[in-house]
Short mmCIF file of C-alpha atoms in Angstrom, two decimals:
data_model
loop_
_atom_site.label_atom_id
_atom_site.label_comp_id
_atom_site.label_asym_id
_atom_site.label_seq_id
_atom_site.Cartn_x
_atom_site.Cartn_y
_atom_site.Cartn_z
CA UNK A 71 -149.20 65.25 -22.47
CA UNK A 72 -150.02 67.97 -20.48
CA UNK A 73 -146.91 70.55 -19.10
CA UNK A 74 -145.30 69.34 -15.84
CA UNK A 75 -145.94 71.36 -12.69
CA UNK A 76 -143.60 71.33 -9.67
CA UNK A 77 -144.59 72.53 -5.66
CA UNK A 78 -142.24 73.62 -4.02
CA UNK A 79 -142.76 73.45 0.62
CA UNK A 80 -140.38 75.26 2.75
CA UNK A 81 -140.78 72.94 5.81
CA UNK A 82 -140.06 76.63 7.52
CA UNK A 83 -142.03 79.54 8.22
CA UNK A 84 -139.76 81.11 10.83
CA UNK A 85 -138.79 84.88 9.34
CA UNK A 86 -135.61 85.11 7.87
CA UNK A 87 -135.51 81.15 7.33
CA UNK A 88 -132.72 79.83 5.43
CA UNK A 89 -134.86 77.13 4.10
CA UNK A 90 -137.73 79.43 2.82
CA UNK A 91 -134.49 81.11 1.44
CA UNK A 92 -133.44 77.99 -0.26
CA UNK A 93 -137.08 76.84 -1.35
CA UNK A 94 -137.30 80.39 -3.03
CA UNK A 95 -133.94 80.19 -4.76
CA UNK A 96 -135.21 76.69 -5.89
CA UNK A 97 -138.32 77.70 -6.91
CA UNK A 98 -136.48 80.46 -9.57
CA UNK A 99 -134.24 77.25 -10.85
CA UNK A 100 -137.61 75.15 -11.92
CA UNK A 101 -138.98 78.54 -13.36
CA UNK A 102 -135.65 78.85 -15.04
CA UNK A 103 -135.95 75.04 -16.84
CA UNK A 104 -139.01 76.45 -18.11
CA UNK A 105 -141.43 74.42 -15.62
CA UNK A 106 -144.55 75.45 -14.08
CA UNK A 107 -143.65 76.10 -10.29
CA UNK A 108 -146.11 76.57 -7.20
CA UNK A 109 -144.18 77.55 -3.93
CA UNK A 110 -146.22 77.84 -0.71
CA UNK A 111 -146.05 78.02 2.68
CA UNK A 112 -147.43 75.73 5.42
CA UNK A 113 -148.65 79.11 7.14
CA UNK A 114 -151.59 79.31 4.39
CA UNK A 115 -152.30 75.46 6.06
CA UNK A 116 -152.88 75.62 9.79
CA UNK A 117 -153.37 72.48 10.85
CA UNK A 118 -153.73 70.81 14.81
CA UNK A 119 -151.49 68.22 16.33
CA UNK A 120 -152.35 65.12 14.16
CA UNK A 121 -155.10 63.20 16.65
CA UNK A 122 -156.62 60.08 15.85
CA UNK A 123 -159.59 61.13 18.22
CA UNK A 124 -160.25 64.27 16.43
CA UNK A 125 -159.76 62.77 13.22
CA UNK A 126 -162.67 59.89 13.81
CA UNK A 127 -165.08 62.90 15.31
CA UNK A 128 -164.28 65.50 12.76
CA UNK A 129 -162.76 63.90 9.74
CA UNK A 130 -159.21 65.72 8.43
CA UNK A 131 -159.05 69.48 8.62
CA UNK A 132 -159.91 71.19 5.48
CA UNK A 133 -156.45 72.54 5.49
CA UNK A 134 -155.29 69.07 5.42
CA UNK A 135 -157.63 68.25 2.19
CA UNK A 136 -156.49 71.25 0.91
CA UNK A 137 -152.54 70.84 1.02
CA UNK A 138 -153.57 67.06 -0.40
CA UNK A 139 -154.86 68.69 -3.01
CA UNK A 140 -152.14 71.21 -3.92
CA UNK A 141 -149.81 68.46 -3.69
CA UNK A 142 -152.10 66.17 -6.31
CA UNK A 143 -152.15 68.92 -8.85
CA UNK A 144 -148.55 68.61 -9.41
CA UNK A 145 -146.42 66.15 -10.81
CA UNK A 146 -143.59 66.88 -8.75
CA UNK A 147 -142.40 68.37 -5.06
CA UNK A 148 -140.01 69.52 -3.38
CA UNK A 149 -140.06 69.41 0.39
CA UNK A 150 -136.75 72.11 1.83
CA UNK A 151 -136.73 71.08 5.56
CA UNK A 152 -134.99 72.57 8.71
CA UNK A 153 -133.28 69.72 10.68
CA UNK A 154 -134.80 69.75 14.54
CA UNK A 155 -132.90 67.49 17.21
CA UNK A 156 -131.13 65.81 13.98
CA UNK A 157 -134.82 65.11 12.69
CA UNK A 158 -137.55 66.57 10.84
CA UNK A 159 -139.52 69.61 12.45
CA UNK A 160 -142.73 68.74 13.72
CA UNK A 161 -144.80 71.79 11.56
CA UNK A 162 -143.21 69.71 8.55
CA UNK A 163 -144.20 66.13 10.01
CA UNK A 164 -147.71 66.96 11.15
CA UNK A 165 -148.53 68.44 7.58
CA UNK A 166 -147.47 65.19 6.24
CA UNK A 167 -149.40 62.96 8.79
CA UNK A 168 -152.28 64.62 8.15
CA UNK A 169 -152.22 64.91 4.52
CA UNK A 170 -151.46 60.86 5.15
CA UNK A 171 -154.60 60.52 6.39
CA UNK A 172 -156.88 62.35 3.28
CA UNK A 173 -158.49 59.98 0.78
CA UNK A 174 -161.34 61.09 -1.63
CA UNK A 175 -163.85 58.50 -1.88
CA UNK A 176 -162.43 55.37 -3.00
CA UNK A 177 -158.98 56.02 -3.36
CA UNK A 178 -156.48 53.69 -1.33
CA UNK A 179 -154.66 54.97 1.27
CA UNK A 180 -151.60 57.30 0.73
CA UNK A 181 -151.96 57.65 -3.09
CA UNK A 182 -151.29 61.26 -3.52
CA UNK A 183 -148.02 60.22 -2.51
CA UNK A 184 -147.54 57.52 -5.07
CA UNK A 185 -147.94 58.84 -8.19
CA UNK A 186 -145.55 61.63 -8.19
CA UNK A 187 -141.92 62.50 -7.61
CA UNK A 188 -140.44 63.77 -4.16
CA UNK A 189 -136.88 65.98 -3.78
CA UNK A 190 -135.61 66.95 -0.65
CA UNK A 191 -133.22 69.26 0.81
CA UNK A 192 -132.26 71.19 3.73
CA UNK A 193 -130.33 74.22 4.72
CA UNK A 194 -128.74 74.67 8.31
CA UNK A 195 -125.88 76.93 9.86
CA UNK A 196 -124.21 73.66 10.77
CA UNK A 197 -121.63 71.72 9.17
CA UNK A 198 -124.11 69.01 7.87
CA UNK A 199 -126.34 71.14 5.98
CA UNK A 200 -129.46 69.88 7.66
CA UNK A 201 -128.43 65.94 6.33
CA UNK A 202 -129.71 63.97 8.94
CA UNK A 203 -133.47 65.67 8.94
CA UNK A 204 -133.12 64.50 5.21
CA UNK A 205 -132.58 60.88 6.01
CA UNK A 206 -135.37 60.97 8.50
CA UNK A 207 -137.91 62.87 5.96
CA UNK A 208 -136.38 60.56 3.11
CA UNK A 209 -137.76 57.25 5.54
CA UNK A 210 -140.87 59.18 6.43
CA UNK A 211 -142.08 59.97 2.90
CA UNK A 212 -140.50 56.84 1.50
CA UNK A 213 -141.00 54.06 3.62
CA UNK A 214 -144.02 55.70 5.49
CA UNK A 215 -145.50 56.60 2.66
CA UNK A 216 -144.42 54.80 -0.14
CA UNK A 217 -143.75 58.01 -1.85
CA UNK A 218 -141.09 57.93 -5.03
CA UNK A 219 -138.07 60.25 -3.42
CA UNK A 220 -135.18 60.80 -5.93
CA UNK A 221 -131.86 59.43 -5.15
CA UNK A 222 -130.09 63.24 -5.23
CA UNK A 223 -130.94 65.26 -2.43
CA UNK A 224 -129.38 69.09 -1.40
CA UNK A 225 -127.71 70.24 2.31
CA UNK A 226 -126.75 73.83 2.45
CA UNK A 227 -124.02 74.02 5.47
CA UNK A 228 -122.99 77.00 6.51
CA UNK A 229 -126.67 78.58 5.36
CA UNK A 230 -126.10 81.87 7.43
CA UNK A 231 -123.21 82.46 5.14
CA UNK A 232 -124.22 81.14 1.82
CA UNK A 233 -126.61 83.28 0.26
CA UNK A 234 -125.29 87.02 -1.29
CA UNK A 235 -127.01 89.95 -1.70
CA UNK A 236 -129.14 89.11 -4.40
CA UNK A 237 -130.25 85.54 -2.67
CA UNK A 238 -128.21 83.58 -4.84
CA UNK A 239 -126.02 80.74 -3.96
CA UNK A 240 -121.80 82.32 -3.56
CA UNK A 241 -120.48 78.86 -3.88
CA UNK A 242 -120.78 77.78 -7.37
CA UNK A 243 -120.90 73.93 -6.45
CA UNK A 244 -123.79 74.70 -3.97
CA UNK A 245 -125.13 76.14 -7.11
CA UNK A 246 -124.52 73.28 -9.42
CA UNK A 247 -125.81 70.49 -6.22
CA UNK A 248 -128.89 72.55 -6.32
CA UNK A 249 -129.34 72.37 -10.05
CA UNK A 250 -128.69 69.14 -10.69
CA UNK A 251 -131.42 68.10 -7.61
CA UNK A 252 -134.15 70.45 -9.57
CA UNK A 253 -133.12 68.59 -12.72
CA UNK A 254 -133.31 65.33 -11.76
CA UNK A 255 -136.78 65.90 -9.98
CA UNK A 256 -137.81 67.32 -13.40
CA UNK A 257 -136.81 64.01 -15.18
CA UNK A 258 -138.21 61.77 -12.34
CA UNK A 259 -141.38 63.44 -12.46
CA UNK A 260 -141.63 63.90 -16.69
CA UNK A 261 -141.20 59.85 -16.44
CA UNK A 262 -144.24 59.30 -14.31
CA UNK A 263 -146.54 61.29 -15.66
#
């Protein structure tokens, strides 16, 4: 069986962002478990406003085949999302719409999506932690895409305050809610391989 591999997407790339921050921190908890972690950022993927038009005369950007294909070599990922008008932030839901869209040659429709494990989570100043841009991302990857999203999921409130000086959680039960998401993505994922 080969070793599992985890991605990790901040669905961030302001500077400073608390959910690059969190991604990060999450990142160093798979490496921890002993699991083979990618983190990226959607910056090293520019991609245009999905467009059905552009899509028919072009085909999908290569950025789009490209983030399709980081997200097939791994068995597992973790999307961190901001929360936008109580919703996901359109940088976040163009990357998936697009990568929605790839298909090598004879592969059905959405299957990078189906045959690995999803985690989510979200960091935000507010008291909510970012929660309701996880149920929308949780209905966009798992009813729009038929993706496998684990039941656990992590919101950060109070993100401007919860990191110390060495980027670590200060709350130990943030701490614990974050480790217990990164394990159970590990198990979800170790089962469908």
């Amino acid at each position: 069986m080969p070793a599992i591999k985890i991605l990790v997407i901040p669905g961030s790339i302001r500077t400073g962002s608390f959910n690059a921050r969190l991604a990060a921190l999450a990142a160093k908890e798979i490496a921890l478990a002993g699991i083979d972690v990618t983190r990226i950022s959607l910056t090293d993927y520019p991609l245009p406003i999905y467009d059905a038009d552009l899509e028919v005369r072009s085909g999908a950007p290569k950025p789009a085949i490209d983030l399709k294909q980081m997200i097939g070599a791994h068995h597992g990922v973790l999307i961190v999302t901001p929360e936008y008008n109580a919703s996901v932030p359109p940088l976040l839901k163009n990357a998936v719409d697009w990568v929605s869209r790839v298909r090598e040659r004879g592969e059905p429709p959405l299957q990078v999506f189906h045959d690995r494990a999803f985690a989510i989570a979200a960091a935000s100043e507010g008291k909510f932690g970012g929660l309701r841009a996880l149920m929308a991302l949780r209905q966009v990857l798992a009813l729009g895409c038929g993706a496998t999203v684990i039941p656990r999921q992590f919101a950060l409130s109070g993100a401007d305050q919860a990191f110390d000086d060495n980027e670590h959680l200060k709350d130990s039960r943030d701490a614990e809610g974050l480790r217990a998401l990164v394990k159970q993505l590990i198990d979800v994922a170790q089962q469908m391989m």
